[in-house]
Amino acid sequence: MQITLSSALLALVAAAVAVPTKRATCSKGRTTAHASCCIWFDVLDDIQENLFDGGECGEEVHESLRLTFHDAIGFSPALFRQGKFGGGGADGSIMAHAEIETAFSANNGIDEIVDAQHPFALAHKVSFGDFIQFAGAVGITNCPGAPRLEFLAGRSNISLPSPDGLVPEPFNPTDMIINRFADVGFTPNEIVDLLVSHTVAAQDKVDPTIPGTPFDSTSGTFDSQFFVETLLVGQLFPGNGSNQGEVLSPLAGEFRLQSDAAFARDPRTACEWQSFIANHNTMTSKFRAAMQKMTVLGQNRNLLTDCSDVIPVPKTLTTKPFLPAGKTQRDVQVACHASPFPALTAQPGPATSVAPVPPS
């Protein structure tokens, strides 16, 4: 009797598991696990066409990804413990209170992407905090090799301005940056994981004479070239000479931030840095995990709705890491001594020169 009852229970469980979950049907016949996520398909169509220039991995993608971080990092549990307001994290305050937060020195130049995104959030009646994180997640799907990021919706549109001084600057000492991230629960290696974003990034304001100067030679591809090229011996400044937060770059037309160079060579983070060069899956999975953590700073994820199925599937990466033309393994400043540096092949031809990211 007991055996028969157990078999019946197992059959019921199996039948329950086999019943497909009903999905909500949204515009253009697209489906999602939650009906409240349907609005994001309409936002997706709008920003791909009108913000990201028809689905390009260009300047607006780079700046949108930067904005996800600059909004979220405006959060400090340490300040709250001191009885002060420590910011709301990924709450959209950088857009809601743009006149205050975009004036912070660490947010120099971010007003342009805030101004570009603001009308979209208003038009679709979604919160600023949600829109900022959605635009970042959608934007990088235009870059081959990028991961499909989690997107949670439901942030309140009520916020207060973040305190100044919470966004790290590229000229800050490594220990200062590590301490700032430790305040929000990130380890030194997780800082490197977030810096994966620099594989599709460029500078505009550290040296304002050369806007759109990329951090690696493949800024339209979500690959590991940033981690290769940041370890090459610096030889030149691409613009008007040394600026605060800038150090020598290995290639004409390429920019190197002081903080990037420091984390690539710091013994606490050098091996994490090097580990991404020949392992794209590790790089993207750790970036995804770090972003999953960052995008809910100051938020209660249990109160948000998972709308990740609205995010497009990015194109697959088809290239492998390489040394830029004119470089050899001797140009690499190996900083991780726990494992050998990957053997890379140099591209043929004359010495590599990097073109700026074109404006929209």
Tab-separated table of C-alpha atoms in Angstrom:
chain	number	residue	atom	x	y	z
A	1	MET	CA	0.000	0.000	0.000
A	2	GLN	CA	2.824	2.350	0.921
A	3	ILE	CA	4.606	1.614	-2.366
A	4	THR	CA	1.416	2.327	-4.367
A	5	LEU	CA	0.863	5.643	-2.541
A	6	SER	CA	4.440	6.741	-3.157
A	7	SER	CA	4.132	5.932	-6.842
A	8	ALA	CA	0.918	7.932	-7.096
A	9	LEU	CA	2.529	10.924	-5.410
A	10	LEU	CA	5.483	10.728	-7.758
A	11	ALA	CA	3.126	10.643	-10.728
A	12	LEU	CA	1.295	13.737	-9.474
A	13	VAL	CA	4.562	15.621	-8.960
A	14	ALA	CA	5.766	14.652	-12.424
A	15	ALA	CA	2.504	15.825	-13.963
A	16	ALA	CA	2.697	19.144	-12.133
A	17	VAL	CA	6.256	19.705	-13.298
A	18	ALA	CA	5.281	18.888	-16.871
A	19	VAL	CA	2.566	21.604	-17.013
A	20	PRO	CA	4.071	24.566	-18.900
A	21	THR	CA	4.042	27.954	-17.190
A	22	LYS	CA	1.631	30.324	-18.890
A	23	ARG	CA	3.491	33.291	-20.392
A	24	ALA	CA	2.113	36.749	-21.068
A	25	THR	CA	1.803	37.749	-24.721
A	26	CYS	CA	3.060	41.261	-25.455
A	27	SER	CA	3.424	43.518	-28.513
A	28	LYS	CA	4.421	41.832	-31.791
A	29	GLY	CA	3.541	38.440	-30.307
A	30	ARG	CA	6.531	38.401	-27.967
A	31	THR	CA	6.144	36.635	-24.645
A	32	THR	CA	7.445	37.106	-21.115
A	33	ALA	CA	7.048	35.351	-17.803
A	34	HIS	CA	5.361	38.384	-16.236
A	35	ALA	CA	2.698	40.588	-17.826
A	36	SER	CA	4.149	43.655	-16.106
A	37	CYS	CA	7.320	43.172	-18.192
A	38	CYS	CA	5.469	43.732	-21.502
A	39	ILE	CA	6.118	47.480	-21.437
A	40	TRP	CA	9.840	46.792	-21.700
A	41	PHE	CA	9.479	45.279	-25.171
A	42	ASP	CA	8.169	48.645	-26.335
A	43	VAL	CA	11.040	50.436	-24.596
A	44	LEU	CA	13.433	47.981	-26.230
A	45	ASP	CA	12.175	48.746	-29.730
A	46	ASP	CA	12.354	52.487	-29.124
A	47	ILE	CA	15.871	52.680	-27.689
A	48	GLN	CA	17.396	50.230	-30.146
A	49	GLU	CA	16.188	52.371	-33.015
A	50	ASN	CA	16.409	55.869	-31.574
A	51	LEU	CA	19.064	55.770	-28.824
A	52	PHE	CA	21.432	53.085	-30.093
A	53	ASP	CA	21.236	54.102	-33.756
A	54	GLY	CA	19.530	50.970	-35.010
A	55	GLY	CA	21.422	48.545	-32.785
A	56	GLU	CA	25.035	49.754	-32.905
A	57	CYS	CA	27.710	49.111	-30.278
A	58	GLY	CA	28.706	52.758	-30.254
A	59	GLU	CA	29.080	55.823	-28.079
A	60	GLU	CA	25.582	55.671	-26.570
A	61	VAL	CA	26.101	52.044	-25.537
A	62	HIS	CA	29.409	52.928	-23.871
A	63	GLU	CA	27.864	55.866	-22.034
A	64	SER	CA	24.729	53.945	-21.028
A	65	LEU	CA	26.855	51.241	-19.454
A	66	ARG	CA	28.849	53.898	-17.603
A	67	LEU	CA	25.608	55.410	-16.320
A	68	THR	CA	24.441	52.114	-14.777
A	69	PHE	CA	27.496	52.210	-12.519
A	70	HIS	CA	27.475	55.925	-11.707
A	71	ASP	CA	23.863	55.707	-10.560
A	72	ALA	CA	24.244	52.483	-8.564
A	73	ILE	CA	27.498	53.296	-6.754
A	74	GLY	CA	25.839	56.320	-5.130
A	75	PHE	CA	25.208	54.265	-2.003
A	76	SER	CA	27.144	54.010	1.258
A	77	PRO	CA	26.164	51.803	4.206
A	78	ALA	CA	29.063	53.411	6.093
A	79	LEU	CA	27.381	56.820	5.883
A	80	PHE	CA	24.097	55.336	7.090
A	81	ARG	CA	25.912	53.834	10.091
A	82	GLN	CA	27.172	57.337	10.889
A	83	GLY	CA	23.605	58.603	10.934
A	84	LYS	CA	23.954	60.332	7.561
A	85	PHE	CA	22.082	59.784	4.301
A	86	GLY	CA	24.119	57.347	2.205
A	87	GLY	CA	22.242	57.484	-1.080
A	88	GLY	CA	19.714	55.192	-2.688
A	89	GLY	CA	22.029	53.219	-4.969
A	90	ALA	CA	20.465	52.106	-8.259
A	91	ASP	CA	17.453	54.355	-7.801
A	92	GLY	CA	17.702	56.720	-10.777
A	93	SER	CA	18.667	59.692	-8.618
A	94	ILE	CA	21.366	60.683	-11.100
A	95	MET	CA	18.551	61.343	-13.607
A	96	ALA	CA	15.924	62.623	-11.174
A	97	HIS	CA	18.388	65.083	-9.659
A	98	ALA	CA	20.625	65.583	-12.667
A	99	GLU	CA	21.268	69.220	-11.887
A	100	ILE	CA	22.996	68.112	-8.667
A	101	GLU	CA	24.639	64.766	-9.414
A	102	THR	CA	25.948	65.477	-12.919
A	103	ALA	CA	27.851	68.411	-11.410
A	104	PHE	CA	29.958	66.041	-9.275
A	105	SER	CA	33.525	65.913	-10.632
A	106	ALA	CA	33.452	62.111	-10.944
A	107	ASN	CA	30.358	62.415	-13.148
A	108	ASN	CA	31.991	64.805	-15.605
A	109	GLY	CA	30.370	64.410	-19.026
A	110	ILE	CA	27.644	62.041	-17.893
A	111	ASP	CA	25.033	64.761	-18.320
A	112	GLU	CA	24.987	64.018	-22.068
A	113	ILE	CA	23.702	60.451	-21.719
A	114	VAL	CA	21.364	61.465	-18.875
A	115	ASP	CA	19.841	64.103	-21.146
A	116	ALA	CA	19.609	61.596	-24.012
A	117	GLN	CA	17.871	58.919	-21.920
A	118	HIS	CA	15.530	61.126	-19.911
A	119	PRO	CA	12.874	61.621	-22.627
A	120	PHE	CA	12.613	57.857	-23.232
A	121	ALA	CA	11.900	57.157	-19.560
A	122	LEU	CA	9.239	59.861	-19.502
A	123	ALA	CA	7.635	58.737	-22.758
A	124	HIS	CA	7.247	55.145	-21.569
A	125	LYS	CA	6.286	56.109	-17.991
A	126	VAL	CA	8.920	53.888	-16.370
A	127	SER	CA	11.077	54.775	-13.393
A	128	PHE	CA	14.453	56.390	-13.967
A	129	GLY	CA	16.226	53.686	-11.947
A	130	ASP	CA	14.690	50.915	-14.039
A	131	PHE	CA	15.342	52.703	-17.315
A	132	ILE	CA	19.031	53.311	-16.594
A	133	GLN	CA	19.682	49.640	-15.827
A	134	PHE	CA	17.540	48.445	-18.755
A	135	ALA	CA	19.355	50.675	-21.252
A	136	GLY	CA	22.719	49.389	-20.060
A	137	ALA	CA	21.633	45.760	-20.317
A	138	VAL	CA	20.109	46.230	-23.777
A	139	GLY	CA	22.954	48.350	-25.123
A	140	ILE	CA	25.726	45.814	-24.638
A	141	THR	CA	23.733	43.159	-26.505
A	142	ASN	CA	24.719	45.139	-29.615
A	143	CYS	CA	28.355	44.262	-28.886
A	144	PRO	CA	29.337	40.754	-30.089
A	145	GLY	CA	30.510	38.580	-27.206
A	146	ALA	CA	28.561	40.366	-24.470
A	147	PRO	CA	26.632	38.425	-21.822
A	148	ARG	CA	22.868	38.599	-21.465
A	149	LEU	CA	22.453	40.537	-18.234
A	150	GLU	CA	19.739	40.175	-15.633
A	151	PHE	CA	17.151	42.944	-15.589
A	152	LEU	CA	14.847	43.460	-12.628
A	153	ALA	CA	12.054	46.060	-12.808
A	154	GLY	CA	9.999	47.822	-10.186
A	155	ARG	CA	12.282	50.455	-8.655
A	156	SER	CA	10.502	53.437	-7.160
A	157	ASN	CA	10.731	56.770	-8.947
A	158	ILE	CA	11.045	58.556	-5.607
A	159	SER	CA	14.643	59.379	-4.699
A	160	LEU	CA	16.936	61.871	-3.012
A	161	PRO	CA	20.208	63.175	-4.472
A	162	SER	CA	23.181	60.928	-3.782
A	163	PRO	CA	25.954	62.412	-1.618
A	164	ASP	CA	29.043	63.590	-3.485
A	165	GLY	CA	32.280	61.639	-3.231
A	166	LEU	CA	30.887	58.116	-3.680
A	167	VAL	CA	31.930	57.602	-7.321
A	168	PRO	CA	35.604	56.577	-7.602
A	169	GLU	CA	37.876	58.703	-9.789
A	170	PRO	CA	40.534	57.225	-12.130
A	171	PHE	CA	43.283	59.069	-10.226
A	172	ASN	CA	42.257	57.688	-6.812
A	173	PRO	CA	44.809	55.374	-5.142
A	174	THR	CA	44.008	51.682	-5.470
A	175	ASP	CA	43.433	51.270	-1.731
A	176	MET	CA	40.939	54.125	-1.759
A	177	ILE	CA	38.972	52.516	-4.606
A	178	ILE	CA	39.066	49.121	-2.908
A	179	ASN	CA	37.753	50.649	0.327
A	180	ARG	CA	34.931	52.438	-1.529
A	181	PHE	CA	33.825	49.170	-3.122
A	182	ALA	CA	34.195	47.262	0.146
A	183	ASP	CA	31.643	49.658	1.625
A	184	VAL	CA	29.043	48.274	-0.818
A	185	GLY	CA	30.157	44.655	-0.460
A	186	PHE	CA	32.530	44.157	-3.393
A	187	THR	CA	35.870	42.365	-3.161
A	188	PRO	CA	38.988	43.540	-5.046
A	189	ASN	CA	38.473	40.783	-7.638
A	190	GLU	CA	34.856	41.867	-8.137
A	191	ILE	CA	36.135	45.351	-8.999
A	192	VAL	CA	38.106	43.740	-11.827
A	193	ASP	CA	34.951	41.866	-12.823
A	194	LEU	CA	33.106	45.174	-13.171
A	195	LEU	CA	35.996	46.645	-15.150
A	196	VAL	CA	35.149	44.175	-17.918
A	197	SER	CA	32.826	47.001	-19.004
A	198	HIS	CA	35.894	48.886	-20.213
A	199	THR	CA	36.235	46.477	-23.113
A	200	VAL	CA	33.549	48.573	-24.839
A	201	ALA	CA	34.456	51.934	-23.338
A	202	ALA	CA	36.125	55.188	-24.266
A	203	GLN	CA	37.088	58.435	-22.562
A	204	ASP	CA	35.652	61.844	-23.353
A	205	LYS	CA	36.594	64.170	-20.512
A	206	VAL	CA	39.884	63.030	-18.930
A	207	ASP	CA	41.484	64.532	-22.022
A	208	PRO	CA	38.723	66.626	-23.606
A	209	THR	CA	40.874	67.329	-26.674
A	210	ILE	CA	40.404	63.741	-27.898
A	211	PRO	CA	36.823	62.636	-27.090
A	212	GLY	CA	35.883	59.080	-27.949
A	213	THR	CA	39.366	57.646	-27.352
A	214	PRO	CA	38.897	53.913	-26.601
A	215	PHE	CA	40.554	51.852	-23.888
A	216	ASP	CA	41.428	49.063	-26.324
A	217	SER	CA	41.689	48.452	-30.050
A	218	THR	CA	38.333	46.617	-30.349
A	219	SER	CA	35.863	48.912	-28.578
A	220	GLY	CA	32.921	47.604	-30.632
A	221	THR	CA	33.459	44.022	-29.473
A	222	PHE	CA	32.947	42.560	-26.005
A	223	ASP	CA	36.242	40.683	-25.921
A	224	SER	CA	39.318	40.483	-23.675
A	225	GLN	CA	41.570	42.853	-25.633
A	226	PHE	CA	41.230	45.459	-22.912
A	227	PHE	CA	42.873	43.033	-20.474
A	228	VAL	CA	45.682	42.277	-22.929
A	229	GLU	CA	46.444	45.838	-23.934
A	230	THR	CA	46.313	47.332	-20.438
A	231	LEU	CA	49.255	45.074	-19.564
A	232	LEU	CA	51.419	46.285	-22.469
A	233	VAL	CA	54.267	48.682	-21.742
A	234	GLY	CA	53.079	52.280	-21.981
A	235	GLN	CA	54.908	54.448	-24.504
A	236	LEU	CA	52.857	57.534	-25.361
A	237	PHE	CA	49.975	59.852	-24.594
A	238	PRO	CA	47.349	59.888	-27.351
A	239	GLY	CA	46.357	63.516	-26.811
A	240	ASN	CA	47.765	66.664	-25.267
A	241	GLY	CA	50.041	64.986	-22.729
A	242	SER	CA	49.546	63.645	-19.225
A	243	ASN	CA	46.193	64.467	-17.618
A	244	GLN	CA	45.024	63.696	-14.096
A	245	GLY	CA	43.938	60.053	-14.116
A	246	GLU	CA	45.873	59.189	-17.316
A	247	VAL	CA	49.062	57.159	-17.757
A	248	LEU	CA	51.119	56.178	-20.784
A	249	SER	CA	49.331	54.094	-23.431
A	250	PRO	CA	50.891	51.337	-25.587
A	251	LEU	CA	49.170	52.302	-28.847
A	252	ALA	CA	48.547	55.455	-30.831
A	253	GLY	CA	44.917	56.485	-30.367
A	254	GLU	CA	44.383	54.350	-27.249
A	255	PHE	CA	43.741	55.768	-23.780
A	256	ARG	CA	44.835	54.258	-20.476
A	257	LEU	CA	43.316	55.195	-17.147
A	258	GLN	CA	45.584	55.276	-14.116
A	259	SER	CA	43.192	53.108	-12.112
A	260	ASP	CA	42.987	50.446	-14.856
A	261	ALA	CA	46.774	50.223	-15.074
A	262	ALA	CA	47.009	49.951	-11.291
A	263	PHE	CA	44.470	47.129	-10.914
A	264	ALA	CA	46.094	45.210	-13.777
A	265	ARG	CA	49.388	45.208	-11.860
A	266	ASP	CA	48.301	45.094	-8.212
A	267	PRO	CA	49.196	41.721	-6.624
A	268	ARG	CA	45.708	41.496	-5.112
A	269	THR	CA	43.979	41.641	-8.506
A	270	ALA	CA	46.604	40.821	-11.155
A	271	CYS	CA	45.670	37.143	-11.466
A	272	GLU	CA	41.959	37.894	-11.779
A	273	TRP	CA	42.892	40.375	-14.508
A	274	GLN	CA	45.054	37.895	-16.397
A	275	SER	CA	42.504	35.070	-16.047
A	276	PHE	CA	40.119	36.805	-18.449
A	277	ILE	CA	42.541	37.034	-21.362
A	278	ALA	CA	42.164	33.483	-22.648
A	279	ASN	CA	38.847	32.572	-21.048
A	280	HIS	CA	35.965	34.564	-22.509
A	281	ASN	CA	33.302	32.533	-20.711
A	282	THR	CA	34.888	33.238	-17.342
A	283	MET	CA	35.120	36.937	-18.158
A	284	THR	CA	31.482	37.282	-19.202
A	285	SER	CA	30.047	35.123	-16.415
A	286	LYS	CA	31.924	37.067	-13.742
A	287	PHE	CA	30.897	40.363	-15.286
A	288	ARG	CA	27.284	39.217	-15.316
A	289	ALA	CA	27.495	38.201	-11.644
A	290	ALA	CA	29.087	41.513	-10.651
A	291	MET	CA	26.462	43.488	-12.577
A	292	GLN	CA	23.691	41.411	-11.011
A	293	LYS	CA	25.015	42.542	-7.639
A	294	MET	CA	25.633	46.167	-8.615
A	295	THR	CA	22.274	46.862	-10.254
A	296	VAL	CA	20.393	46.271	-7.005
A	297	LEU	CA	22.611	48.286	-4.665
A	298	GLY	CA	20.301	50.067	-2.269
A	299	GLN	CA	17.328	48.037	-3.511
A	300	ASN	CA	15.424	45.004	-2.230
A	301	ARG	CA	15.603	42.509	-5.095
A	302	ASN	CA	12.748	40.508	-3.553
A	303	LEU	CA	10.414	43.408	-4.354
A	304	LEU	CA	11.472	43.582	-8.019
A	305	THR	CA	10.172	41.600	-11.006
A	306	ASP	CA	12.526	39.575	-13.179
A	307	CYS	CA	12.121	40.885	-16.741
A	308	SER	CA	15.390	39.411	-17.995
A	309	ASP	CA	13.620	37.555	-20.801
A	310	VAL	CA	13.040	40.903	-22.529
A	311	ILE	CA	16.804	41.436	-22.946
A	312	PRO	CA	17.942	40.305	-26.435
A	313	VAL	CA	20.434	37.483	-26.867
A	314	PRO	CA	23.782	39.022	-27.895
A	315	LYS	CA	25.739	37.883	-30.920
A	316	THR	CA	28.469	35.292	-30.371
A	317	LEU	CA	32.107	36.368	-30.300
A	318	THR	CA	34.055	34.979	-33.270
A	319	THR	CA	37.525	36.364	-32.549
A	320	LYS	CA	40.343	35.326	-30.210
A	321	PRO	CA	42.665	37.515	-28.124
A	322	PHE	CA	45.836	38.726	-29.829
A	323	LEU	CA	48.798	41.014	-29.512
A	324	PRO	CA	48.413	44.216	-31.534
A	325	ALA	CA	50.564	44.450	-34.656
A	326	GLY	CA	54.062	45.556	-33.767
A	327	LYS	CA	53.958	44.047	-30.248
A	328	THR	CA	55.542	40.877	-28.859
A	329	GLN	CA	55.270	38.939	-25.601
A	330	ARG	CA	58.242	40.989	-24.363
A	331	ASP	CA	55.993	44.063	-24.343
A	332	VAL	CA	53.698	42.467	-21.742
A	333	GLN	CA	54.234	43.536	-18.126
A	334	VAL	CA	53.256	40.248	-16.494
A	335	ALA	CA	51.974	40.877	-12.972
A	336	CYS	CA	50.395	37.521	-12.077
A	337	HIS	CA	53.058	35.019	-11.085
A	338	ALA	CA	50.729	32.213	-10.039
A	339	SER	CA	50.047	31.113	-13.627
A	340	PRO	CA	51.776	31.633	-16.996
A	341	PHE	CA	50.686	34.459	-19.261
A	342	PRO	CA	48.719	33.097	-22.249
A	343	ALA	CA	50.615	32.631	-25.504
A	344	LEU	CA	49.182	35.150	-27.961
A	345	THR	CA	49.848	35.700	-31.652
A	346	ALA	CA	50.603	39.190	-32.908
A	347	GLN	CA	48.522	40.573	-35.722
A	348	PRO	CA	50.411	41.101	-38.984
A	349	GLY	CA	51.097	44.472	-40.566
A	350	PRO	CA	52.322	47.872	-39.384
A	351	ALA	CA	52.040	49.002	-35.757
A	352	THR	CA	48.425	49.250	-34.601
A	353	SER	CA	46.801	52.658	-34.430
A	354	VAL	CA	43.379	52.922	-32.796
A	355	ALA	CA	40.586	55.027	-34.293
A	356	PRO	CA	38.279	57.052	-32.040
A	357	VAL	CA	34.713	55.950	-31.396
A	358	PRO	CA	32.591	58.047	-33.752
A	359	PRO	CA	29.915	60.268	-32.185
A	360	SER	CA	26.277	59.440	-32.825
